[in-house]
Amino acid sequence: MDFMIEVNHQRIKTNGIWLHVAEKGTGPLVLLLHGFPELWYSWRHQIEYLAENGYHVVAPDLRGYGDSDAPLNPNSYTIFHIVGDLIGLLDHFGQQKAYVVGHDWGAVAGWNLSLFRPDRVIALVNLSVPYFPRSPTTKTTEAIRQIFGEGCHVIQFQEPGRAERAFARYDYMTVMKKFLLITNNMIAPPDMEFIDYLETQSSLPAWLTEEDIQVFAEKFEESGFTGPLNYYRAMDLTWELLAPWQGSKIMVPVKFMIGDKDFGFKSGGTSEFVQGDEFRSLVPDLEVVIVGGHHFIQQENPQEVSCQILSFLREHPADQ
């Protein structure tokens, strides 16, 4: 079924750039933050559901994506830039506090927004990427290299232009299918480009249509992938800048969801981490929910994810 959604589109000036947002509904503000390589459209099911249930839902294209501005310098993609963009959105809508829902890189943004400005967050629901403690000694890419090796997507994405050249060997529809339908682990064999390693599924699952993929593909054909890849290229600069928050905890109420078949859940000790004591010590007010699905659970398993989000928002009323 082609999923058409009626939303209000606008571009908002924030933190020195223009961000495109899709919005729907009235009530307490809910920010929905997408990941890589996605758009506001990843939240199409949740926008509809939360708006119907009495919330003002705002889903931006994060900087570098879709119809939002894409600064050229990778150093313009630290987590401070991303969180600054989000604070500007809250200010634009005149809201002191909002609910925040993040997935993948959007979850990283949600964790850090809650770390820097807990006064602006009512409650946080994050999907797929947990809050990992910052190493006091080892840069992020070095730590990832030590665990996963040179074939990891994060490592391959570091060199400007490399991933862009590799992606360009495929049409945009194929690139999007490879990412949205990932079942491989995220480690390419030696001397193989990551995008070549990802399988191209011959048929689509019921939760994703050709029309859905077209929405993503057309936008990436316009904007390219450099902005999204720059998030990875700014990781070590972000690591340096986060030194003052060494050992800090996330003090807002959090529900964390991850798919039981997510490549990130099954590798690098993540399943043990999210179900263990260290995660709870970093995020004291934490509920962990493991749902059926792979990485893009808000699209693959929209009913359960939407219900889990709504129940958590209702547990934390905006007026308290």
mmCIF file of N, CA and C in Angstrom, residues 64-166:
data_model
loop_
_atom_site.group_PDB
_atom_site.id
_atom_site.type_symbol
_atom_site.label_atom_id
_atom_site.label_comp_id
_atom_site.label_asym_id
_atom_site.label_seq_id
_atom_site.Cartn_x
_atom_site.Cartn_y
_atom_site.Cartn_z
ATOM 1 N N GLY A 64 21.917 18.762 6.720
ATOM 2 C CA GLY A 64 22.579 17.884 5.758
ATOM 3 C C GLY A 64 21.636 17.001 4.967
ATOM 4 N N TYR A 65 20.375 16.955 5.362
ATOM 5 C CA TYR A 65 19.411 16.022 4.763
ATOM 6 C C TYR A 65 18.280 16.734 4.044
ATOM 7 N N GLY A 66 17.775 16.094 2.998
ATOM 8 C CA GLY A 66 16.512 16.485 2.377
ATOM 9 C C GLY A 66 16.460 17.943 2.004
ATOM 10 N N ASP A 67 15.426 18.632 2.487
ATOM 11 C CA ASP A 67 15.212 20.035 2.146
ATOM 12 C C ASP A 67 15.805 20.984 3.180
ATOM 13 N N SER A 68 16.617 20.455 4.099
ATOM 14 C CA SER A 68 17.342 21.319 5.035
ATOM 15 C C SER A 68 18.699 21.693 4.461
ATOM 16 N N ASP A 69 19.282 22.777 4.995
ATOM 17 C CA ASP A 69 20.611 23.197 4.532
ATOM 18 C C ASP A 69 21.655 22.130 4.855
ATOM 19 N N ALA A 70 22.688 22.081 4.017
ATOM 20 C CA ALA A 70 23.766 21.112 4.184
ATOM 21 C C ALA A 70 25.110 21.832 4.106
ATOM 22 N N PRO A 71 25.609 22.354 5.240
ATOM 23 C CA PRO A 71 26.937 22.978 5.215
ATOM 24 C C PRO A 71 27.979 22.005 4.656
ATOM 25 N N LEU A 72 28.966 22.550 3.974
ATOM 26 C CA LEU A 72 29.944 21.693 3.291
ATOM 27 C C LEU A 72 31.012 21.144 4.229
ATOM 28 N N ASN A 73 31.357 21.886 5.270
ATOM 29 C CA ASN A 73 32.468 21.507 6.131
ATOM 30 C C ASN A 73 32.043 20.398 7.097
ATOM 31 N N PRO A 74 32.751 19.274 7.120
ATOM 32 C CA PRO A 74 32.400 18.215 8.078
ATOM 33 C C PRO A 74 32.403 18.692 9.528
ATOM 34 N N ASN A 75 33.207 19.704 9.823
ATOM 35 C CA ASN A 75 33.258 20.213 11.197
ATOM 36 C C ASN A 75 31.977 20.929 11.613
ATOM 37 N N SER A 76 31.058 21.141 10.662
ATOM 38 C CA SER A 76 29.763 21.750 10.976
ATOM 39 C C SER A 76 28.709 20.712 11.353
ATOM 40 N N TYR A 77 29.162 19.475 11.633
ATOM 41 C CA TYR A 77 28.226 18.388 11.950
ATOM 42 C C TYR A 77 28.534 17.748 13.295
ATOM 43 N N THR A 78 29.140 18.508 14.223
ATOM 44 C CA THR A 78 29.314 17.957 15.571
ATOM 45 C C THR A 78 27.955 17.853 16.244
ATOM 46 N N ILE A 79 27.909 17.101 17.336
ATOM 47 C CA ILE A 79 26.644 16.950 18.040
ATOM 48 C C ILE A 79 26.181 18.281 18.615
ATOM 49 N N PHE A 80 27.117 19.218 18.828
ATOM 50 C CA PHE A 80 26.732 20.547 19.320
ATOM 51 C C PHE A 80 25.946 21.314 18.259
ATOM 52 N N HIS A 81 26.340 21.169 16.991
ATOM 53 C CA HIS A 81 25.574 21.800 15.910
ATOM 54 C C HIS A 81 24.159 21.216 15.837
ATOM 55 N N ILE A 82 24.081 19.886 15.913
ATOM 56 C CA ILE A 82 22.785 19.222 15.772
ATOM 57 C C ILE A 82 21.856 19.625 16.919
ATOM 58 N N VAL A 83 22.376 19.563 18.154
ATOM 59 C CA VAL A 83 21.558 19.934 19.310
ATOM 60 C C VAL A 83 21.187 21.421 19.249
ATOM 61 N N GLY A 84 22.113 22.258 18.801
ATOM 62 C CA GLY A 84 21.798 23.688 18.637
ATOM 63 C C GLY A 84 20.657 23.912 17.673
ATOM 64 N N ASP A 85 20.627 23.135 16.592
ATOM 65 C CA ASP A 85 19.513 23.225 15.639
ATOM 66 C C ASP A 85 18.188 22.904 16.337
ATOM 67 N N LEU A 86 18.202 21.904 17.203
ATOM 68 C CA LEU A 86 16.970 21.453 17.860
ATOM 69 C C LEU A 86 16.489 22.458 18.894
ATOM 70 N N ILE A 87 17.414 23.053 19.636
ATOM 71 C CA ILE A 87 17.042 24.109 20.589
ATOM 72 C C ILE A 87 16.367 25.262 19.835
ATOM 73 N N GLY A 88 16.918 25.585 18.655
ATOM 74 C CA GLY A 88 16.313 26.628 17.827
ATOM 75 C C GLY A 88 14.904 26.280 17.387
ATOM 76 N N LEU A 89 14.645 24.990 17.123
ATOM 77 C CA LEU A 89 13.278 24.576 16.779
ATOM 78 C C LEU A 89 12.342 24.763 17.967
ATOM 79 N N LEU A 90 12.774 24.349 19.160
ATOM 80 C CA LEU A 90 11.933 24.539 20.351
ATOM 81 C C LEU A 90 11.632 26.019 20.555
ATOM 82 N N ASP A 91 12.643 26.857 20.379
ATOM 83 C CA ASP A 91 12.441 28.299 20.543
ATOM 84 C C ASP A 91 11.475 28.836 19.493
ATOM 85 N N HIS A 92 11.631 28.365 18.250
ATOM 86 C CA HIS A 92 10.749 28.814 17.171
ATOM 87 C C HIS A 92 9.286 28.524 17.510
ATOM 88 N N PHE A 93 9.025 27.352 18.073
ATOM 89 C CA PHE A 93 7.650 26.969 18.399
ATOM 90 C C PHE A 93 7.221 27.485 19.771
ATOM 91 N N GLY A 94 8.104 28.244 20.426
ATOM 92 C CA GLY A 94 7.744 28.872 21.690
ATOM 93 C C GLY A 94 7.558 27.887 22.832
ATOM 94 N N GLN A 95 8.257 26.754 22.758
ATOM 95 C CA GLN A 95 8.087 25.712 23.768
ATOM 96 C C GLN A 95 9.327 25.622 24.659
ATOM 97 N N GLN A 96 9.127 25.780 25.962
ATOM 98 C CA GLN A 96 10.233 25.601 26.896
ATOM 99 C C GLN A 96 10.679 24.137 26.935
ATOM 100 N N LYS A 97 9.697 23.227 26.836
ATOM 101 C CA LYS A 97 10.003 21.796 26.930
ATOM 102 C C LYS A 97 9.246 21.032 25.853
ATOM 103 N N ALA A 98 9.855 19.928 25.436
ATOM 104 C CA ALA A 98 9.200 19.070 24.443
ATOM 105 C C ALA A 98 9.513 17.612 24.752
ATOM 106 N N TYR A 99 8.689 16.742 24.191
ATOM 107 C CA TYR A 99 9.047 15.325 24.120
ATOM 108 C C TYR A 99 10.000 15.143 22.947
ATOM 109 N N VAL A 100 10.942 14.224 23.088
ATOM 110 C CA VAL A 100 11.913 13.967 22.024
ATOM 111 C C VAL A 100 11.936 12.474 21.738
ATOM 112 N N VAL A 101 11.846 12.138 20.445
ATOM 113 C CA VAL A 101 11.906 10.747 20.000
ATOM 114 C C VAL A 101 12.979 10.676 18.922
ATOM 115 N N GLY A 102 13.985 9.827 19.119
ATOM 116 C CA GLY A 102 15.092 9.755 18.167
ATOM 117 C C GLY A 102 15.371 8.333 17.721
ATOM 118 N N HIS A 103 15.885 8.218 16.493
ATOM 119 C CA HIS A 103 16.282 6.910 15.964
ATOM 120 C C HIS A 103 17.670 7.041 15.328
ATOM 121 N N ASP A 104 18.582 6.089 15.645
ATOM 122 C CA ASP A 104 19.898 6.057 15.010
ATOM 123 C C ASP A 104 20.630 7.375 15.316
ATOM 124 N N TRP A 105 21.090 8.126 14.315
ATOM 125 C CA TRP A 105 21.740 9.413 14.607
ATOM 126 C C TRP A 105 20.788 10.375 15.320
ATOM 127 N N GLY A 106 19.486 10.245 15.036
ATOM 128 C CA GLY A 106 18.517 11.053 15.769
ATOM 129 C C GLY A 106 18.483 10.696 17.241
ATOM 130 N N ALA A 107 18.758 9.429 17.556
ATOM 131 C CA ALA A 107 18.865 9.022 18.959
ATOM 132 C C ALA A 107 20.106 9.646 19.599
ATOM 133 N N VAL A 108 21.212 9.664 18.880
ATOM 134 C CA VAL A 108 22.425 10.336 19.385
ATOM 135 C C VAL A 108 22.100 11.795 19.700
ATOM 136 N N ALA A 109 21.359 12.441 18.801
ATOM 137 C CA ALA A 109 20.946 13.832 19.041
ATOM 138 C C ALA A 109 20.060 13.927 20.274
ATOM 139 N N GLY A 110 19.135 12.992 20.421
ATOM 140 C CA GLY A 110 18.244 12.991 21.577
ATOM 141 C C GLY A 110 18.986 12.788 22.888
ATOM 142 N N TRP A 111 19.945 11.863 22.899
ATOM 143 C CA TRP A 111 20.754 11.652 24.113
ATOM 144 C C TRP A 111 21.479 12.939 24.502
ATOM 145 N N ASN A 112 22.085 13.578 23.518
ATOM 146 C CA ASN A 112 22.911 14.746 23.833
ATOM 147 C C ASN A 112 22.088 15.992 24.115
ATOM 148 N N LEU A 113 20.939 16.138 23.463
ATOM 149 C CA LEU A 113 20.018 17.214 23.834
ATOM 150 C C LEU A 113 19.619 17.060 25.307
ATOM 151 N N SER A 114 19.348 15.833 25.716
ATOM 152 C CA SER A 114 18.964 15.567 27.108
ATOM 153 C C SER A 114 20.135 15.741 28.070
ATOM 154 N N LEU A 115 21.335 15.487 27.583
ATOM 155 C CA LEU A 115 22.542 15.672 28.402
ATOM 156 C C LEU A 115 22.835 17.156 28.618
ATOM 157 N N PHE A 116 22.774 17.933 27.527
ATOM 158 C CA PHE A 116 23.129 19.360 27.600
ATOM 159 C C PHE A 116 22.012 20.207 28.203
ATOM 160 N N ARG A 117 20.764 19.886 27.841
ATOM 161 C CA ARG A 117 19.636 20.751 28.190
ATOM 162 C C ARG A 117 18.455 19.948 28.731
ATOM 163 N N PRO A 118 18.644 19.262 29.857
ATOM 164 C CA PRO A 118 17.516 18.507 30.426
ATOM 165 C C PRO A 118 16.327 19.397 30.766
ATOM 166 N N ASP A 119 16.588 20.699 30.922
ATOM 167 C CA ASP A 119 15.499 21.646 31.200
ATOM 168 C C ASP A 119 14.554 21.813 30.017
ATOM 169 N N ARG A 120 14.945 21.331 28.832
ATOM 170 C CA ARG A 120 14.111 21.489 27.633
ATOM 171 C C ARG A 120 13.408 20.182 27.223
ATOM 172 N N VAL A 121 13.655 19.087 27.965
ATOM 173 C CA VAL A 121 13.143 17.770 27.564
ATOM 174 C C VAL A 121 12.196 17.229 28.634
ATOM 175 N N ILE A 122 10.945 16.949 28.259
ATOM 176 C CA ILE A 122 9.994 16.338 29.198
ATOM 177 C C ILE A 122 10.355 14.873 29.396
ATOM 178 N N ALA A 123 10.512 14.158 28.286
ATOM 179 C CA ALA A 123 10.856 12.736 28.319
ATOM 180 C C ALA A 123 11.424 12.376 26.950
ATOM 181 N N LEU A 124 12.249 11.333 26.930
ATOM 182 C CA LEU A 124 12.975 10.924 25.726
ATOM 183 C C LEU A 124 12.637 9.478 25.393
ATOM 184 N N VAL A 125 12.283 9.240 24.130
ATOM 185 C CA VAL A 125 12.156 7.866 23.630
ATOM 186 C C VAL A 125 13.207 7.693 22.534
ATOM 187 N N ASN A 126 14.140 6.773 22.735
ATOM 188 C CA ASN A 126 15.182 6.566 21.732
ATOM 189 C C ASN A 126 15.140 5.154 21.184
ATOM 190 N N LEU A 127 15.437 5.057 19.886
ATOM 191 C CA LEU A 127 15.371 3.799 19.158
ATOM 192 C C LEU A 127 16.749 3.432 18.606
ATOM 193 N N SER A 128 17.146 2.201 18.814
ATOM 194 C CA SER A 128 18.228 1.533 18.086
ATOM 195 C C SER A 128 19.647 1.859 18.536
ATOM 196 N N VAL A 129 19.923 3.068 19.011
ATOM 197 C CA VAL A 129 21.292 3.418 19.433
ATOM 198 C C VAL A 129 21.283 3.838 20.901
ATOM 199 N N PRO A 130 21.894 3.020 21.775
ATOM 200 C CA PRO A 130 21.912 3.363 23.203
ATOM 201 C C PRO A 130 22.891 4.484 23.516
ATOM 202 N N TYR A 131 22.883 4.926 24.765
ATOM 203 C CA TYR A 131 23.825 5.946 25.227
ATOM 204 C C TYR A 131 25.080 5.248 25.725
ATOM 205 N N PHE A 132 26.139 5.335 24.927
ATOM 206 C CA PHE A 132 27.406 4.723 25.309
ATOM 207 C C PHE A 132 28.253 5.724 26.087
ATOM 208 N N PRO A 133 28.972 5.250 27.100
ATOM 209 C CA PRO A 133 29.833 6.179 27.844
ATOM 210 C C PRO A 133 30.992 6.660 26.971
ATOM 211 N N ARG A 134 31.386 7.906 27.165
ATOM 212 C CA ARG A 134 32.538 8.449 26.446
ATOM 213 C C ARG A 134 33.823 7.886 27.040
ATOM 214 N N SER A 135 34.693 7.384 26.169
ATOM 215 C CA SER A 135 36.007 6.954 26.649
ATOM 216 C C SER A 135 36.839 8.181 26.994
ATOM 217 N N PRO A 136 37.499 8.207 28.161
ATOM 218 C CA PRO A 136 38.339 9.366 28.493
ATOM 219 C C PRO A 136 39.645 9.401 27.695
ATOM 220 N N THR A 137 40.001 8.291 27.048
ATOM 221 C CA THR A 137 41.330 8.191 26.422
ATOM 222 C C THR A 137 41.316 7.905 24.931
ATOM 223 N N THR A 138 40.248 7.308 24.422
ATOM 224 C CA THR A 138 40.270 6.792 23.052
ATOM 225 C C THR A 138 39.213 7.480 22.203
ATOM 226 N N LYS A 139 39.659 8.083 21.091
ATOM 227 C CA LYS A 139 38.711 8.716 20.170
ATOM 228 C C LYS A 139 37.691 7.704 19.667
ATOM 229 N N THR A 140 36.523 8.210 19.321
ATOM 230 C CA THR A 140 35.413 7.344 18.939
ATOM 231 C C THR A 140 35.775 6.428 17.786
ATOM 232 N N THR A 141 36.363 6.976 16.717
ATOM 233 C CA THR A 141 36.643 6.125 15.562
ATOM 234 C C THR A 141 37.710 5.091 15.909
ATOM 235 N N GLU A 142 38.647 5.447 16.774
ATOM 236 C CA GLU A 142 39.682 4.497 17.169
ATOM 237 C C GLU A 142 39.072 3.344 17.963
ATOM 238 N N ALA A 143 38.149 3.678 18.864
ATOM 239 C CA ALA A 143 37.471 2.639 19.640
ATOM 240 C C ALA A 143 36.677 1.710 18.722
ATOM 241 N N ILE A 144 35.987 2.285 17.728
ATOM 242 C CA ILE A 144 35.205 1.478 16.784
ATOM 243 C C ILE A 144 36.128 0.613 15.928
ATOM 244 N N ARG A 145 37.241 1.184 15.509
ATOM 245 C CA ARG A 145 38.207 0.425 14.711
ATOM 246 C C ARG A 145 38.745 -0.769 15.507
ATOM 247 N N GLN A 146 39.023 -0.552 16.795
ATOM 248 C CA GLN A 146 39.552 -1.633 17.628
ATOM 249 C C GLN A 146 38.561 -2.784 17.758
ATOM 250 N N ILE A 147 37.263 -2.448 17.822
ATOM 251 C CA ILE A 147 36.245 -3.487 18.008
ATOM 252 C C ILE A 147 35.881 -4.157 16.680
ATOM 253 N N PHE A 148 35.668 -3.348 15.637
ATOM 254 C CA PHE A 148 35.062 -3.851 14.405
ATOM 255 C C PHE A 148 36.011 -3.917 13.203
ATOM 256 N N GLY A 149 37.150 -3.217 13.272
ATOM 257 C CA GLY A 149 38.099 -3.263 12.165
ATOM 258 C C GLY A 149 37.815 -2.257 11.062
ATOM 259 N N GLU A 150 38.642 -2.324 10.015
ATOM 260 C CA GLU A 150 38.603 -1.346 8.925
ATOM 261 C C GLU A 150 37.356 -1.455 8.060
ATOM 262 N N GLY A 151 36.694 -2.606 8.082
ATOM 263 C CA GLY A 151 35.526 -2.800 7.218
ATOM 264 C C GLY A 151 34.245 -2.202 7.765
ATOM 265 N N CYS A 152 34.289 -1.671 8.989
ATOM 266 C CA CYS A 152 33.097 -1.071 9.587
ATOM 267 C C CYS A 152 32.691 0.175 8.812
ATOM 268 N N HIS A 153 31.377 0.361 8.646
ATOM 269 C CA HIS A 153 30.885 1.509 7.876
ATOM 270 C C HIS A 153 31.401 2.830 8.445
ATOM 271 N N VAL A 154 31.474 2.941 9.779
ATOM 272 C CA VAL A 154 31.932 4.198 10.398
ATOM 273 C C VAL A 154 33.341 4.539 9.936
ATOM 274 N N ILE A 155 34.195 3.538 9.832
ATOM 275 C CA ILE A 155 35.589 3.762 9.423
ATOM 276 C C ILE A 155 35.652 4.102 7.933
ATOM 277 N N GLN A 156 34.901 3.355 7.135
ATOM 278 C CA GLN A 156 34.910 3.625 5.683
ATOM 279 C C GLN A 156 34.349 5.007 5.350
ATOM 280 N N PHE A 157 33.447 5.504 6.177
ATOM 281 C CA PHE A 157 32.818 6.797 5.886
ATOM 282 C C PHE A 157 33.707 7.983 6.275
ATOM 283 N N GLN A 158 34.845 7.759 6.936
ATOM 284 C CA GLN A 158 35.660 8.870 7.429
ATOM 285 C C GLN A 158 36.306 9.690 6.309
ATOM 286 N N GLU A 159 36.806 9.032 5.296
ATOM 287 C CA GLU A 159 37.573 9.727 4.244
ATOM 288 C C GLU A 159 36.625 10.487 3.316
ATOM 289 N N PRO A 160 36.743 11.812 3.240
ATOM 290 C CA PRO A 160 35.832 12.577 2.373
ATOM 291 C C PRO A 160 35.860 12.059 0.935
ATOM 292 N N GLY A 161 34.689 11.817 0.386
ATOM 293 C CA GLY A 161 34.575 11.408 -1.015
ATOM 294 C C GLY A 161 34.561 9.913 -1.250
ATOM 295 N N ARG A 162 35.131 9.133 -0.319
ATOM 296 C CA ARG A 162 35.244 7.687 -0.585
ATOM 297 C C ARG A 162 33.867 7.025 -0.700
ATOM 298 N N ALA A 163 33.028 7.200 0.324
ATOM 299 C CA ALA A 163 31.708 6.559 0.291
ATOM 300 C C ALA A 163 30.850 7.149 -0.829
ATOM 301 N N GLU A 164 30.979 8.468 -1.047
ATOM 302 C CA GLU A 164 30.206 9.097 -2.125
ATOM 303 C C GLU A 164 30.526 8.431 -3.470
ATOM 304 N N ARG A 165 31.812 8.192 -3.724
ATOM 305 C CA ARG A 165 32.210 7.551 -4.997
ATOM 306 C C ARG A 165 31.660 6.128 -5.078
ATOM 307 N N ALA A 166 31.704 5.412 -3.966
ATOM 308 C CA ALA A 166 31.212 4.029 -3.956
ATOM 309 C C ALA A 166 29.699 3.988 -4.164
#
